[in-house]
Short mmCIF file of C-alpha atoms and ligand atoms in Angstrom, two decimals:
data_model
loop_
_atom_site.label_atom_id
_atom_site.label_comp_id
_atom_site.label_asym_id
_atom_site.label_seq_id
_atom_site.Cartn_x
_atom_site.Cartn_y
_atom_site.Cartn_z
CA MET A 1 -28.29 8.14 -19.44
CA ILE A 2 -29.60 5.25 -17.37
CA LYS A 3 -27.40 4.21 -14.58
CA PRO A 4 -25.07 1.03 -15.33
CA SER A 5 -25.95 -2.09 -13.39
CA VAL A 6 -23.49 -4.78 -12.22
CA LEU A 7 -23.98 -8.04 -10.90
CA LEU A 8 -22.34 -9.25 -7.78
CA ILE A 9 -21.87 -12.48 -6.71
CA GLY A 10 -21.16 -13.49 -3.19
CA VAL A 11 -19.24 -10.52 -2.88
CA ASP A 12 -18.13 -10.07 1.03
CA GLU A 13 -19.38 -6.76 2.89
CA ASP A 14 -15.46 -5.71 3.37
CA ILE A 15 -14.81 -5.73 -0.16
CA LYS A 16 -17.88 -4.05 -1.01
CA GLN A 17 -17.00 -1.41 1.37
CA LEU A 18 -13.29 -1.27 -0.05
CA LEU A 19 -14.67 -0.56 -3.73
CA GLU A 20 -17.72 1.52 -1.92
CA ASN A 21 -16.88 4.90 -4.42
CA ILE A 22 -17.27 2.67 -7.35
CA PHE A 23 -20.80 1.22 -6.15
CA SER A 24 -22.09 4.09 -4.91
CA LYS A 25 -22.64 5.03 -8.34
CA ILE A 26 -23.98 1.85 -10.12
CA THR A 27 -27.02 -0.19 -9.60
CA ILE A 28 -26.22 -3.50 -8.22
CA THR A 29 -27.84 -6.52 -8.31
CA GLU A 30 -26.79 -9.01 -5.75
CA ILE A 31 -27.21 -12.86 -5.60
CA SER A 32 -25.55 -15.27 -3.35
CA LEU A 33 -22.57 -17.63 -4.61
CA ASP A 34 -24.49 -20.77 -5.53
CA LEU A 35 -24.81 -22.27 -8.96
CA GLN A 36 -28.64 -22.02 -8.38
CA SER A 37 -28.82 -18.71 -8.10
CA ILE A 38 -26.95 -17.94 -10.89
CA GLN A 39 -29.28 -20.00 -13.11
CA ASN A 40 -32.12 -17.92 -11.58
CA VAL A 41 -30.78 -14.80 -12.28
CA SER A 42 -32.60 -12.60 -15.10
CA ARG A 43 -30.94 -12.00 -18.45
CA GLU A 44 -33.15 -8.76 -18.21
CA ILE A 45 -30.51 -6.76 -15.74
CA SER A 46 -27.96 -7.15 -18.26
CA PRO A 47 -24.52 -5.83 -16.13
CA CYS A 48 -21.70 -3.87 -17.51
CA PHE A 49 -19.56 -6.31 -15.46
CA ILE A 50 -19.88 -9.15 -12.97
CA LEU A 51 -17.77 -9.53 -9.68
CA THR A 52 -17.77 -12.92 -8.41
CA ASN A 53 -16.29 -14.28 -4.98
CA SER A 54 -14.39 -17.47 -5.39
CA PRO A 55 -15.88 -20.70 -4.24
CA ASN A 56 -14.09 -22.40 -1.21
CA THR A 57 -13.65 -26.04 -0.30
CA ILE A 58 -16.74 -26.40 1.32
CA ASP A 59 -18.79 -24.98 -2.02
CA SER A 60 -19.53 -28.08 -3.53
CA PHE A 61 -18.30 -26.36 -7.11
CA SER A 62 -15.33 -25.38 -8.52
CA CYS A 63 -14.23 -22.21 -10.12
CA LEU A 64 -14.54 -23.69 -13.44
CA GLU A 65 -17.77 -24.62 -13.26
CA LEU A 66 -18.33 -21.37 -11.93
CA SER A 67 -16.97 -19.72 -14.87
CA LYS A 68 -18.48 -21.89 -17.69
CA LEU A 69 -21.81 -21.34 -16.03
CA LEU A 70 -21.23 -17.43 -16.16
CA ARG A 71 -20.10 -17.56 -19.51
CA GLU A 72 -22.90 -19.90 -21.03
CA LYS A 73 -25.23 -17.03 -19.09
CA PHE A 74 -23.89 -14.18 -20.01
CA ASP A 75 -21.24 -15.19 -22.65
CA GLN A 76 -19.23 -11.56 -23.47
CA LEU A 77 -19.44 -9.89 -20.10
CA PRO A 78 -16.17 -8.61 -18.50
CA CYS A 79 -16.57 -11.01 -15.73
CA PHE A 80 -13.95 -10.66 -12.62
CA ILE A 81 -13.36 -13.18 -9.59
CA TYR A 82 -11.47 -12.23 -6.62
CA PHE A 83 -9.55 -14.50 -3.94
CA LYS A 84 -8.89 -13.96 -0.26
CA THR A 85 -6.52 -16.59 -0.07
CA LYS A 86 -3.80 -18.19 -2.33
CA GLU A 87 -5.65 -21.72 -2.51
CA GLY A 88 -6.85 -21.85 -5.94
CA PHE A 89 -5.72 -18.47 -6.85
CA GLN A 90 -4.45 -19.58 -10.39
CA THR A 91 -4.32 -16.56 -12.72
CA ASN A 92 -3.49 -18.30 -15.80
CA LEU A 93 -5.73 -21.08 -15.82
CA LEU A 94 -8.48 -19.16 -14.61
CA GLU A 95 -7.99 -16.59 -17.43
CA ASN A 96 -7.88 -19.06 -19.92
CA ASN A 97 -11.16 -20.37 -18.82
CA GLY A 98 -13.63 -17.39 -18.77
CA PHE A 99 -12.91 -14.83 -16.51
CA ASN A 100 -11.14 -11.66 -17.68
CA GLU A 101 -9.17 -10.97 -14.59
CA VAL A 102 -8.38 -12.77 -11.28
CA PHE A 103 -7.58 -10.40 -8.24
CA LEU A 104 -6.02 -11.47 -4.72
CA LEU A 105 -7.80 -9.03 -2.26
CA PRO A 106 -6.89 -6.72 -0.69
CA SER A 107 -3.85 -6.73 -1.80
CA ASP A 108 -4.85 -6.12 -5.42
CA HIS A 109 -7.16 -3.54 -4.55
CA LEU A 110 -5.95 -0.86 -6.62
CA GLN A 111 -5.90 -3.04 -9.54
CA LEU A 112 -9.30 -3.82 -9.37
CA GLN A 113 -10.60 -0.34 -8.36
CA ALA A 114 -8.73 0.84 -11.75
CA CYS A 115 -10.15 -2.00 -13.55
CA LEU A 116 -13.77 -1.58 -12.76
CA SER A 117 -13.52 2.20 -13.05
CA SER A 118 -12.28 1.87 -16.69
CA ILE A 119 -14.87 -0.36 -17.50
CA LEU A 120 -17.51 2.01 -16.16
CA SER A 121 -15.98 5.15 -17.47
CA THR A 122 -15.79 3.63 -21.03
CA PHE A 123 -19.71 1.88 -20.68
CA SER A 124 -20.94 5.66 -19.68
CA GLN A 125 -19.05 7.11 -22.71
CA GLY A 126 -17.14 9.20 -19.98
CA THR A 127 -19.87 10.38 -17.90
CA ILE A 128 -19.21 8.48 -14.74
CA SER A 129 -15.32 9.24 -13.80
CA LEU A 130 -14.38 8.00 -10.62
CA TYR A 131 -11.70 10.59 -8.85
CA ARG A 132 -9.56 10.09 -6.12
CA SER A 133 -7.96 13.30 -4.79
CA VAL A 134 -4.33 13.04 -4.86
CA LYS A 135 -1.35 15.40 -3.85
CA LEU A 136 1.26 16.32 -6.63
CA ILE A 137 4.71 16.96 -5.16
CA ASP A 138 7.24 19.53 -6.46
CA ILE A 139 5.14 20.23 -9.58
CA LEU A 140 7.10 22.44 -12.08
CA PRO A 141 5.68 24.18 -15.02
CA GLY A 142 6.02 22.27 -18.41
CA ASP A 143 6.12 19.17 -16.81
CA THR A 144 4.08 16.79 -19.13
CA LEU A 145 1.36 14.87 -17.10
CA ASN A 146 0.46 11.43 -18.45
CA PHE A 147 -3.08 11.85 -16.58
CA ASP A 148 -5.88 14.02 -16.55
CA THR A 149 -6.46 16.44 -13.82
CA SER A 150 -9.64 17.96 -12.30
CA LEU A 151 -10.23 20.45 -9.05
CA TYR A 152 -13.22 19.79 -7.23
CA LEU A 153 -15.74 22.63 -6.17
CA PRO A 154 -17.07 21.45 -3.41
CA LYS A 155 -20.41 24.11 -3.74
CA ASN A 156 -21.60 23.05 -6.64
CA LYS A 157 -20.24 19.41 -6.07
CA LYS A 158 -18.79 19.61 -9.39
CA TYR A 159 -15.43 18.56 -10.96
CA ILE A 160 -13.36 20.69 -13.84
CA LYS A 161 -10.89 19.82 -16.45
CA LEU A 162 -7.51 21.17 -15.20
CA SER A 163 -5.51 19.73 -17.77
CA ASN A 164 -5.92 16.67 -20.37
CA SER A 165 -3.46 13.62 -20.15
CA GLY A 166 -0.45 14.54 -22.27
CA GLU A 167 -0.54 18.53 -21.54
CA SER A 168 1.70 20.28 -18.91
CA LEU A 169 0.43 22.33 -16.64
CA ASP A 170 1.55 26.06 -17.14
CA LEU A 171 2.41 28.41 -14.51
CA GLU A 172 -0.63 29.94 -14.16
CA ARG A 173 -2.55 27.01 -13.67
CA ILE A 174 0.14 25.61 -11.28
CA GLU A 175 -0.82 28.95 -9.35
CA ARG A 176 -4.54 28.22 -9.62
CA VAL A 177 -4.09 24.64 -7.82
CA LYS A 178 -1.98 26.69 -5.13
CA ASN A 179 -3.55 29.55 -4.36
CA HIS A 180 -7.20 28.24 -4.06
CA ASP A 181 -8.62 26.16 -1.53
CA PHE A 182 -7.40 23.51 -3.64
CA SER A 183 -4.76 21.54 -1.77
CA THR A 184 -5.12 18.11 -3.84
CA ILE A 185 -5.63 17.47 -7.51
CA GLN A 186 -8.41 14.81 -8.67
CA VAL A 187 -7.29 12.11 -10.75
CA THR A 188 -9.42 9.30 -12.01
CA LEU A 189 -9.35 5.67 -10.66
CA ASN A 190 -8.00 4.33 -13.63
CA GLN A 191 -5.32 6.67 -14.21
CA LEU A 192 -4.19 6.29 -10.67
CA GLY A 193 -0.98 4.11 -11.84
CA GLU A 194 0.29 6.87 -14.19
CA PHE A 195 -0.13 9.13 -11.14
CA TYR A 196 2.10 7.05 -9.07
CA ALA A 197 4.75 6.77 -11.71
CA TYR A 198 4.97 10.40 -12.29
CA THR A 199 5.38 10.92 -8.35
CA ALA A 200 7.85 8.15 -8.39
CA ASP A 201 9.73 9.88 -11.33
CA ARG A 202 9.64 13.35 -9.67
CA LEU A 203 11.21 11.88 -6.56
CA LYS A 204 13.73 10.33 -8.68
CA LYS A 205 14.81 13.10 -10.46
CA ILE A 206 15.51 15.50 -7.68
CA SER A 207 17.41 12.54 -6.21
CA ASN A 208 19.35 12.62 -9.46
CA SER A 209 19.49 16.45 -10.60
CA ASP A 210 22.51 18.62 -10.14
CA ILE A 211 21.26 21.11 -7.67
CA SER A 212 23.25 22.00 -4.39
CA ALA A 213 22.94 19.41 -1.37
CA THR A 214 20.87 21.43 0.81
CA GLU A 215 18.73 22.80 -2.18
CA LYS A 216 18.28 18.67 -3.07
CA SER A 217 17.56 17.66 0.74
CA ASP A 218 15.00 20.35 0.99
CA ARG A 219 12.97 19.97 -1.94
CA LEU A 220 13.16 15.97 -0.84
CA LYS A 221 11.81 16.65 2.14
CA LEU A 222 9.30 18.84 1.13
CA ALA A 223 7.87 16.28 -1.38
CA ILE A 224 7.97 13.72 1.24
CA ARG A 225 6.28 16.12 3.65
CA ASP A 226 3.68 16.40 0.86
CA LEU A 227 2.97 12.75 0.28
CA MET A 228 2.74 12.31 4.00
CA ARG A 229 1.48 15.54 5.25
CA ASN A 230 -2.27 14.27 5.45
CA LEU A 231 -1.13 11.11 7.50
CA PHE A 232 0.79 13.75 9.92
CA ASN A 233 -2.30 16.12 10.41
CA ASP A 234 -4.98 14.45 13.22
CA GLN A 235 -7.58 16.87 12.12
CA ASP A 236 -8.05 15.67 8.71
CA ALA A 237 -6.84 11.85 9.15
CA THR A 238 -9.03 9.39 10.10
CA GLU A 239 -8.24 5.58 10.00
CA GLU A 240 -9.81 5.31 6.41
CA SER A 241 -8.02 7.93 4.95
CA GLY A 242 -4.62 7.06 6.82
CA LYS A 243 -5.30 3.82 4.92
CA GLU A 244 -5.70 5.11 1.62
CA ILE A 245 -2.52 7.67 2.02
CA MET A 246 -0.39 4.24 2.90
CA LYS A 247 -1.98 2.44 0.10
CA ASP A 248 -0.64 5.71 -2.18
CA CYS A 249 2.57 6.18 -0.53
CA SER A 250 3.28 2.15 -1.11
CA ALA A 251 2.14 2.41 -4.66
CA ILE A 252 4.52 5.31 -5.26
CA VAL A 253 7.35 3.57 -3.63
CA LYS A 254 6.75 0.20 -5.65
CA SER A 255 6.89 2.30 -8.45
CA TYR A 256 10.17 4.07 -7.66
CA ILE A 257 11.91 1.42 -6.78
CA LEU A 258 10.83 -0.90 -9.79
CA GLN A 259 11.80 2.25 -12.67
CA GLU A 260 15.51 1.00 -11.91
CA SER A 261 15.46 -2.87 -11.03
CA ASN A 262 13.36 -5.44 -12.78
CA SER A 263 10.49 -6.61 -11.04
CA ASP A 264 11.03 -10.03 -10.62
CA TRP A 265 12.46 -10.02 -7.36
CA TYR A 266 9.62 -7.62 -6.10
CA HIS A 267 7.25 -9.92 -7.43
CA LYS A 268 8.76 -13.26 -5.85
CA ILE A 269 8.76 -11.41 -2.50
CA GLU A 270 5.27 -10.24 -2.78
CA GLN A 271 4.18 -14.02 -3.34
CA VAL A 272 6.36 -15.32 -0.67
CA LEU A 273 4.86 -12.83 1.61
CA GLY A 274 1.28 -12.98 0.32
CA GLN A 275 0.84 -16.31 1.89
CA ASN A 276 1.72 -15.24 5.24
CA GLY A 277 -1.34 -12.63 5.38
CA ASP A 278 -0.74 -10.97 8.66
CA HIS A 279 2.70 -10.12 8.51
CA TYR A 280 2.23 -8.69 4.96
CA SER A 281 0.26 -5.52 6.01
CA HIS A 282 3.19 -4.97 8.42
CA ALA A 283 5.92 -5.71 5.88
CA GLY A 284 4.70 -3.64 3.34
CA ASN A 285 4.44 -0.76 5.79
CA VAL A 286 7.70 -1.03 7.19
CA SER A 287 9.06 -1.06 3.54
CA THR A 288 7.30 1.99 2.62
CA LEU A 289 7.94 4.01 5.70
CA ALA A 290 11.75 3.11 5.31
CA VAL A 291 11.88 3.87 1.95
CA LEU A 292 10.03 7.68 2.25
CA PHE A 293 12.19 8.34 5.52
CA GLY A 294 15.47 7.08 3.66
CA ILE A 295 14.59 9.63 0.97
CA GLY A 296 13.55 12.27 3.21
CA VAL A 297 16.37 12.56 5.50
CA GLY A 298 18.98 11.49 2.50
CA VAL A 299 20.33 7.93 4.07
CA GLY A 300 20.37 4.55 2.59
CA ASN A 301 19.83 3.04 -1.00
CA SER A 302 16.02 2.78 -1.68
CA GLU A 303 16.20 -0.54 -2.76
CA ASP A 304 17.81 -1.94 -0.04
CA LEU A 305 15.38 -0.13 2.55
CA ALA A 306 12.27 -1.79 0.58
CA ILE A 307 13.76 -5.37 0.40
CA ALA A 308 14.51 -5.28 3.93
CA GLY A 309 11.55 -3.81 5.31
CA LEU A 310 9.57 -6.70 3.44
CA LEU A 311 11.52 -9.51 4.74
CA HIS A 312 12.61 -8.11 8.10
CA ASP A 313 10.34 -10.23 10.15
CA ILE A 314 10.09 -13.46 7.38
CA GLY A 315 11.76 -15.40 10.19
CA ILE A 316 9.07 -15.16 12.50
CA THR A 317 6.92 -17.66 10.42
CA GLU A 318 9.33 -20.55 11.32
CA LEU A 319 8.56 -19.87 15.26
CA PRO A 320 6.50 -21.81 16.91
CA PHE A 321 2.80 -20.94 16.24
CA ASN A 322 2.35 -19.79 20.34
CA ILE A 323 5.02 -17.40 20.04
CA GLN A 324 3.85 -16.41 16.42
CA ASN A 325 0.69 -15.37 17.94
CA THR A 326 1.91 -13.80 21.62
CA LEU A 327 3.31 -10.16 21.69
CA PRO A 328 6.57 -9.77 22.77
CA GLU A 329 5.70 -8.00 26.37
CA LYS A 330 3.61 -11.04 27.36
CA MET A 331 6.01 -13.65 26.74
CA ASN A 332 7.78 -15.65 29.12
CA SER A 333 11.69 -15.43 29.14
CA ASP A 334 12.20 -18.95 27.46
CA GLU A 335 9.51 -17.84 24.70
CA LEU A 336 11.30 -14.17 24.51
CA THR A 337 14.78 -16.10 24.00
CA GLU A 338 13.08 -18.07 20.92
CA TYR A 339 11.76 -14.92 19.78
CA LYS A 340 14.79 -12.97 19.57
CA LYS A 341 15.94 -15.34 17.01
CA HIS A 342 13.98 -13.82 14.32
CA PRO A 343 16.58 -11.81 13.15
CA GLU A 344 18.76 -14.74 12.13
CA LEU A 345 15.58 -16.64 10.95
CA SER A 346 14.77 -14.12 8.48
CA VAL A 347 18.55 -14.35 6.64
CA ASN A 348 18.55 -18.07 6.84
CA LEU A 349 15.02 -18.65 5.39
CA ILE A 350 15.47 -15.75 2.77
CA LYS A 351 18.77 -17.90 1.80
CA SER A 352 16.80 -21.41 1.83
CA ARG A 353 13.85 -19.69 -0.62
CA LYS A 354 16.68 -18.63 -2.54
CA ILE A 355 15.88 -14.97 -2.45
CA LEU A 356 18.82 -13.26 -3.83
CA VAL A 357 19.55 -9.94 -1.42
CA SER A 358 22.79 -8.19 -1.24
CA ASP A 359 24.59 -8.22 1.99
CA GLN A 360 23.84 -4.81 3.11
CA VAL A 361 19.88 -5.83 2.91
CA THR A 362 21.28 -9.12 5.07
CA LYS A 363 22.79 -6.71 7.29
CA LEU A 364 19.63 -4.23 7.72
CA ILE A 365 17.46 -7.45 8.34
CA LEU A 366 19.97 -8.30 11.24
CA GLU A 367 20.12 -5.46 12.76
CA HIS A 368 16.52 -4.43 13.16
CA HIS A 369 16.18 -5.11 16.37
CA GLU A 370 19.29 -3.57 17.85
CA LEU A 371 19.21 -0.48 20.13
CA PHE A 372 21.69 2.48 19.98
CA CYS A 373 22.40 2.08 23.92
CA GLY A 374 23.49 -1.70 23.41
CA ASP A 375 20.61 -3.32 24.78
CA GLY A 376 18.92 -4.54 21.34
CA TYR A 377 19.48 -7.61 20.42
CA PRO A 378 21.18 -10.25 18.50
CA HIS A 379 24.30 -9.04 19.02
CA GLN A 380 24.30 -5.96 21.27
CA LEU A 381 25.60 -3.64 18.99
CA ALA A 382 25.85 0.00 20.23
CA GLY A 383 25.95 3.36 18.95
CA ASN A 384 27.17 3.80 15.74
CA SER A 385 28.52 0.16 14.99
CA ILE A 386 24.70 0.01 13.92
CA SER A 387 24.20 1.66 10.66
CA LYS A 388 21.93 4.46 10.33
CA GLU A 389 20.00 2.51 7.09
CA SER A 390 19.59 -0.17 10.11
CA GLN A 391 17.84 2.32 12.24
CA ILE A 392 15.75 3.74 9.67
CA VAL A 393 13.77 -0.11 9.51
CA THR A 394 14.44 -0.10 13.70
CA ILE A 395 12.11 3.18 13.37
CA ALA A 396 9.95 2.73 10.52
CA ASP A 397 9.03 -0.71 12.11
CA ARG A 398 8.13 0.64 15.71
CA PHE A 399 6.20 3.73 13.72
CA ASP A 400 4.04 0.69 12.02
CA GLU A 401 3.80 -1.01 15.43
CA LEU A 402 2.38 1.81 17.27
CA THR A 403 0.10 3.07 14.28
CA ASN A 404 -1.09 -0.84 13.72
CA ALA A 405 -1.33 -2.38 16.83
CA ARG A 406 -1.43 -6.10 16.46
CA ASP A 407 -3.30 -6.87 20.28
CA PRO A 408 -7.14 -5.60 20.18
CA SER A 409 -6.35 -4.53 23.65
CA ILE A 410 -3.41 -2.19 22.22
CA LYS A 411 -4.98 1.11 20.97
CA SER A 412 -3.22 2.02 17.80
CA LEU A 413 -2.17 5.60 17.75
CA SER A 414 -2.32 7.91 15.41
CA PRO A 415 0.52 8.95 13.31
CA SER A 416 1.51 12.15 14.72
CA LYS A 417 1.14 10.51 18.14
CA ALA A 418 3.31 7.87 17.11
CA LEU A 419 5.91 10.19 16.57
CA LYS A 420 5.64 12.14 19.77
CA LYS A 421 5.78 8.74 21.73
CA LEU A 422 8.94 7.49 19.46
CA MET A 423 10.41 10.62 21.02
CA GLU A 424 9.42 9.77 24.69
CA GLU A 425 10.45 6.33 24.23
CA GLN A 426 13.75 7.46 23.23
CA TYR A 427 14.36 9.51 26.43
CA GLU A 428 12.32 7.28 28.77
CA VAL A 429 15.72 6.33 30.22
CA PRO A 430 18.25 8.76 29.62
CA SER A 431 21.22 6.49 29.44
CA LYS A 432 19.34 3.95 27.47
CA ILE A 433 18.51 5.80 24.40
CA LYS A 434 17.06 3.34 21.66
CA TYR A 435 17.45 4.92 18.36
CA ASN A 436 20.58 7.24 16.91
CA PRO A 437 19.74 10.15 17.85
CA GLU A 438 20.54 12.37 15.02
CA LEU A 439 18.66 10.19 12.99
CA LEU A 440 15.39 10.30 14.76
CA LYS A 441 15.21 13.94 15.04
CA GLU A 442 15.81 14.30 11.33
CA ILE A 443 12.84 12.08 11.02
CA VAL A 444 10.79 13.97 13.31
CA ALA A 445 11.37 16.85 11.90
CA LEU A 446 10.15 15.65 8.35
CA PHE A 447 6.53 15.78 9.76
CA SER A 448 7.01 18.55 11.98
FE1 FE2 B 1 11.42 -8.06 13.89
FE1 FE2 B 2 8.69 -5.83 12.34
#
């Protein structure tokens, strides 16, 4: 079998790294993003797909000229283009003019990965499959899985099939997974979407089941812990693997939320946030963590927590530019007064953009900087007058700040160190408790 070849046009290093597991299996021909280089590329290379960066304003040609040339040269080949900003990102126009799909990276990275992996698998007639290790939570014998599962044998560097899509795992095979050193199962990249949907469905089924409240809470805690375990295990967690786990969690949360509601609002919010670059990953992380914490401790409505997490800081974009780019700890008192308006600005912005959110979401956003001791803002609420749901967003917010420091001079903490730090902060000044103590204890206990 010949190694499939692909043509990359002006693809950035960070994107190549993002798709490393795909590119390591294939022969790559790389050219720079200009029309002359494309003209000159040999037809002999016959790639199985083409991935191109998008020309920007300083290039003297447009996406449409690029697609025209590619189509003249490569006719029917699958051809994908990616953007890193929203500028020129016009999915329909580009898809009608020669590109098979258009991606906005890094946020569409999983979709692109699944798409390329499926082409490779078809092209190689199944001999090239790209796997990701995943964690099957709360798996029951007889559960039908809509994806293939495999185990990886590190000694032989081989994958062995455990079950085919549409089959269920029987007790024996589940025991095999649990008893061997295989803590994880391998799923092919093009079936990751089905895996996310399955996990979301499992969580939902436990939440809605008729079992006793204690059993339900135990099983939910276990499931959340399973999902996030590697995040909180310092020995295994590297920054990269941590990011992958967060991506998985966010895909699961998205699937969980969208199972019950229509997806319009989610995509609308993503679009609004997508324009604000930096804030997006923080917003996405807070949303994911708030939902998982909420499910794990049995507090709050997941959809409300997800939306509040996504939108809590959106008002920051209304603040003067210098304030947006300064950390609160480094602000002078005037700047800080301005900054503290952001929860209210977020709510106003949501109203003005006509994003329909419930009163509960508005409340969570308004209260995300209130502190249990009463020293928070904007309304200096204290104790139980701050809702537990709001405190979940507050804790998720602080947790993401600690693990993803915005300022390069501040070191990001590993998730388990961040949990410790949260506990330290809580009791730094005993009369000034920051978070709802019961709730914080329960969240920390989820991972201990
Ligand atoms: Fe905030
Ligand atoms: Fe925040």
